[in-house]
């Protein structure tokens, strides 16, 4: 009998799904799902962990403190290459904007030859910029990449004219635009979406039911988000996700999508980019990387 | 050193605020708000918000520094006192001190999860070296004649420790604590950013990411005052325990 | 009993003591006198178990000098007070270490050394002579098996010195403690030394050993041998000083 | 302290590698690769990749620490020597030391751009307090009697500085440099992440981000060896300049 | 010329010197003698310009004691050697500060003090008497306007002491330097003091001032006044010691 209850309690902690979130718009459905009780409705115990930097999140994931998290294809590729068994399970809705500074009156990326554009190196940010350059038949050499990893610093430098342009994730992009900068291009516009959910293979195997339940709750949250006026939930989201208050006025929420497999095209572009830059040697196929737990 | 009363902090505070104000006027950007606004914000949110963060940080600092003292002091004293121990341990210290402890975060998370323990351990890891090196160097600079009276009394190590090593190294120890405390406060910023919603490090980082500079500066003021308190306590300890040195 | 055979001491490559041979009976007092820098303090340090770096044989009651087994009262040339202990704690240092905590403050001794008003001061708040008397008190309070005194009265004025010499003689008469005393004064040697050892300049050798009939006689200055002996001793000293000067 | 030859580093290195190896075996995750693989990687990429990073970091550390020394040492000495200066400056130091300097990074970047200057300034800002506090406390613990001979010679401040303050505080200064150097190396991690493609901080952070733990550990090994070299140089300096203290 | 009127000194609330009045002609030598702890060193510190915390008037050649304007040779009771300077640099300390760098090592003086083999040692490698002679060399080399000596021969054996006394007398005869000398020996006071000041026990007052006919006479011990004067002085000393003991 005691044996039984010990097992039970172990199972109880085992069935908790630990998800790492970032202060970006990709994470918003999770916050809604928790706040609106969708996880509970689906009978799954989800523990949301908020991180302030991608590295903290990845460290927590790789050290087994998380089952999965809001991440991106490049991070997933790196993890796979680093020997960690992670799988992408769905795409998330995020957006990355190339924003030009107030004093910079260029209209398109073509006009930006020789300008200082700030990114964080070897991340989704740089990837997005490179894709934009490629679409415009430009190369890295045409512009001047300035590495500033901290997003608020990048924003500040841009707003104060120390940079010609910067790639910023939402909602920082919208805030910069509201403060007088202007949008040149965005990942949404280019229709590449490298934002994904990742899970460790362990969790995928041992907690597949929980993950499926979590996705049902996610989908409910997406539906809620798409059908509810922004004002109704924005305060809560800003508070919980750690977004700037200015988000409320600056950001128009994107249309969220129900959980779906990541785009094959986006992955191929990602892995190609990783290979070309010599950041990852192997060419992992889409199937290597994706677990279609959603359709199983 | 001595004779600092609360009374001398006022001009310092006024000076810093004035400096800050002038810079805020010159720069005239939200990134450097006027100190007046920051203080107003601080008063606004102190009791509901910041107090609990400060409390968490305080406990982590105290725990981390205490742990560093408990482990660093005996090792430092042994290294300073016994040349053999120093010969063996010094290379270990020299090799491990420069390792950026933050890079060990994944390992720490692996071993201790993401709760309180890794945060306290991180403070401990960063601070212990400063304590250890300062104590070692302090002990090894005690003139050896100082030990003679105790040697001829056939004193045990415990006696030598109580009567010479500890009182002699106390001023160094207090200096080391000062440095360690300052360091501990300023690394909160990295240690409190994961797995918690509390702590001044979290609060400031969060404010920064929210581009909420007023909150951020309110947090910095609190850290600064927290440091002041801890340093003030140390000064009092020094005045009390190192009377003979005045 | 002290037995020294063929003692040699070097610092670096310099011979400091050469071929010292000396026997002292239990309970006797030996005064060592010799030119500045001849190695008197070095000899005392060896007997006190501080300096182990010698060749030859040194035995105290048949054992090597070992402060753990013997109770040694040592008055170093620089008094050896611990700056962070108050006078009373400095005096009690030896008692606390040797006889652990059930020892009383020896108020009689403190009175006779004229220290009763100074018990709560730190050493640096004392004059030179007062510090020296604290050091005397510490050694005398110990009821030692062996008393080593390195110029113990050098910082005292003529009158106080004589009082302190009498305190010592009384103590010796009560406790019969074996004593080695380094002194610079012919008169002091004649009053306080049963045996007087005259040493040569560096490298220090034993030049002469004199048996002194005036020992512990309060009226030694008035005895007929006094003038003769002190002249003799001065002549020895002069010669011993020139001994190695070629 | 002294007598450390290159020779004693070998057991330390072996020990650390063995420890690492055992942990890597137990954990058996890419997060802790075997040291063998990390060293292999290090040798692989040292000359083409890491060397240039190490060079950049080295220069920034030296520049930052040098700046901290140039500014921190005079202020620390003045604070330690002149009670008035201390009374005025100590509260400023106590208030500004605990400010997490990294939080000032945006301001620094706004004011100095993103070139070498803010990186060096950041090291400077973090390290100067440690230098300053250690020197102040070192100076203020010089016994005041030490100054008397110079006072009676009517020495100028320059003389007092050259003959007393500097030599007396040199051991503290070297300790402070040790602590500062270790800190400087471990904060590279935050100071080299922006506006540069070179530097060990950048290299390790980048490797971490890329989940390339082999590169990351190769970088950590280099930092560790870099620290070892700097510490070794300091030990040599100490042995040479503090001869009198041995 | 030294002029002291109504000098009072306190430590905390304790009177140390009370109502001291003293005149000394230019070029004269004054020996101060008194019970242990009566304030002799305190008096010297005031003349040396170290202690400014007194009431009453103290003038040296019509000015307050000011080491910048006068050249003062000072031998403190604890020798005042700087531990990090070699013997030769300790000796040259005064010369280098007072006469800047164009001064030669006074080899004659060093010879006569018997220090020529010790020039390259650090103070702690010397015996007590050797340290004291270094301190003598430093003060004598200075060709001072005023020489202040606090028990300058206390650590020297009888023979060396007499040699050093003669070195001083020769120096005084050549340079006619005004000198205040604290001593504990009646004989020394009679040989080296033109005026002998006897002080009472704490609080120190001037008990008697004696004009001494034996001053600087090499054969003073054989003069008829000697026995009489030294008896007289001992009586004064005894009485002065009891003066304030009620
Ligand atoms: N660390 C050292 N290195 C080299 N020589 C030393 C060292 N310490 C002492 N000496 C030398 O050893 C000799 C003996 O020193 P010691 O202190 O025993 O003399 P002493 O007889 O007590 O002299 P004093 O009467 O002046 O106190 C001296 O000549 C001294 O210069
Ligand atoms: N910091 C202090 N606080 C309190 N009392 C002090 C302090 N320094 C010295 N004294 C006292 O002042 C008195 C005079 O001291 P001083 O050193 O001048 O005596 P001295 O005549 O030189 O004695 P000695 O012959 O023993 O050297 C002593 O009784 C001493 O206890
Ligand atoms: Mg000696
Ligand atoms: Mg004195």
Tab-separated table of C-alpha atoms in Angstrom, chain C residues 12 14 16 33-38 40-41 77 79 117 121 125 127-130 133 151 153-163 183-188 202 221 234-235 237-238 242 244 246, chain E residues 12 14 16 33-38 40-41 77 79 117 121 125 127-130 133 151 153-163 183-188 202 221 234-235 237-238 242 244 246:
chain	number	residue	atom	x	y	z
C	12	UNK	CA	72.366	31.292	5.434
C	14	UNK	CA	77.113	32.639	8.251
C	16	UNK	CA	76.291	32.506	14.340
C	33	UNK	CA	76.646	38.197	28.668
C	34	UNK	CA	78.388	39.077	25.439
C	35	UNK	CA	78.855	41.650	22.691
C	36	UNK	CA	75.918	42.928	20.678
C	37	UNK	CA	74.964	40.493	17.947
C	38	UNK	CA	76.935	37.554	19.305
C	40	UNK	CA	72.501	35.350	22.791
C	41	UNK	CA	68.957	35.692	21.551
C	77	UNK	CA	63.797	40.913	23.608
C	79	UNK	CA	58.464	41.635	24.831
C	117	UNK	CA	46.276	50.268	37.041
C	121	UNK	CA	44.932	48.872	28.385
C	125	UNK	CA	48.884	52.359	25.147
C	127	UNK	CA	55.271	52.946	27.732
C	128	UNK	CA	58.227	50.734	26.827
C	129	UNK	CA	59.007	49.880	30.421
C	130	UNK	CA	55.387	49.053	31.160
C	133	UNK	CA	56.829	44.508	32.875
C	151	UNK	CA	67.373	41.425	28.569
C	153	UNK	CA	65.014	44.762	32.507
C	154	UNK	CA	66.533	46.798	29.668
C	155	UNK	CA	63.668	49.271	29.411
C	156	UNK	CA	63.400	49.966	33.119
C	157	UNK	CA	64.881	52.841	35.062
C	158	UNK	CA	67.487	52.124	37.707
C	159	UNK	CA	65.093	52.024	40.643
C	160	UNK	CA	62.341	49.995	39.007
C	161	UNK	CA	64.969	47.647	37.636
C	162	UNK	CA	66.238	46.866	41.079
C	163	UNK	CA	62.726	46.274	42.317
C	183	UNK	CA	71.933	40.693	30.225
C	184	UNK	CA	74.116	43.585	29.172
C	185	UNK	CA	75.068	44.696	32.622
C	186	UNK	CA	77.986	43.476	34.572
C	187	UNK	CA	76.220	44.350	37.786
C	188	UNK	CA	73.059	42.562	36.777
C	202	UNK	CA	80.163	36.672	16.046
C	221	UNK	CA	77.809	45.813	45.855
C	234	UNK	CA	84.744	43.771	32.097
C	235	UNK	CA	88.171	42.620	31.032
C	237	UNK	CA	84.053	41.112	27.959
C	238	UNK	CA	86.540	43.392	26.232
C	242	UNK	CA	87.909	41.360	20.152
C	244	UNK	CA	87.044	37.090	16.415
C	246	UNK	CA	90.885	39.407	12.893
E	12	UNK	CA	42.067	60.533	27.289
E	14	UNK	CA	44.677	60.937	32.297
E	16	UNK	CA	50.607	62.321	31.710
E	33	UNK	CA	65.766	60.365	33.872
E	34	UNK	CA	62.670	59.140	35.637
E	35	UNK	CA	60.519	56.186	36.611
E	36	UNK	CA	59.107	53.850	34.019
E	37	UNK	CA	56.003	55.295	32.394
E	38	UNK	CA	56.499	58.821	33.685
E	40	UNK	CA	59.798	60.760	29.012
E	41	UNK	CA	58.978	59.379	25.584
E	77	UNK	CA	62.594	53.782	21.863
E	79	UNK	CA	64.413	52.200	16.903
E	117	UNK	CA	79.238	44.194	7.498
E	121	UNK	CA	70.637	43.201	5.550
E	125	UNK	CA	67.914	40.004	10.080
E	127	UNK	CA	69.985	41.451	16.522
E	128	UNK	CA	68.367	43.967	18.841
E	129	UNK	CA	71.608	45.801	19.536
E	130	UNK	CA	72.455	45.969	15.857
E	133	UNK	CA	73.006	50.992	16.254
E	151	UNK	CA	67.209	55.241	25.638
E	153	UNK	CA	71.973	52.474	24.265
E	154	UNK	CA	69.516	50.228	26.103
E	155	UNK	CA	70.051	47.184	23.896
E	156	UNK	CA	73.855	47.334	23.916
E	157	UNK	CA	76.234	45.376	26.091
E	158	UNK	CA	78.424	47.246	28.570
E	159	UNK	CA	81.471	47.503	26.311
E	160	UNK	CA	79.666	48.453	23.099
E	161	UNK	CA	77.582	50.913	25.055
E	162	UNK	CA	80.665	52.744	26.240
E	163	UNK	CA	82.068	52.846	22.723
E	183	UNK	CA	68.254	57.315	29.935
E	184	UNK	CA	67.667	54.822	32.688
E	185	UNK	CA	71.178	54.777	34.030
E	186	UNK	CA	72.537	57.035	36.616
E	187	UNK	CA	76.047	56.571	35.212
E	188	UNK	CA	74.941	57.340	31.692
E	202	UNK	CA	52.852	59.636	36.499
E	221	UNK	CA	84.037	57.443	37.363
E	234	UNK	CA	69.603	57.657	43.140
E	235	UNK	CA	67.999	59.264	46.151
E	237	UNK	CA	65.063	59.051	41.714
E	238	UNK	CA	63.659	57.032	44.575
E	242	UNK	CA	57.201	57.883	45.240
E	244	UNK	CA	52.705	60.831	43.299
E	246	UNK	CA	49.504	58.718	47.460
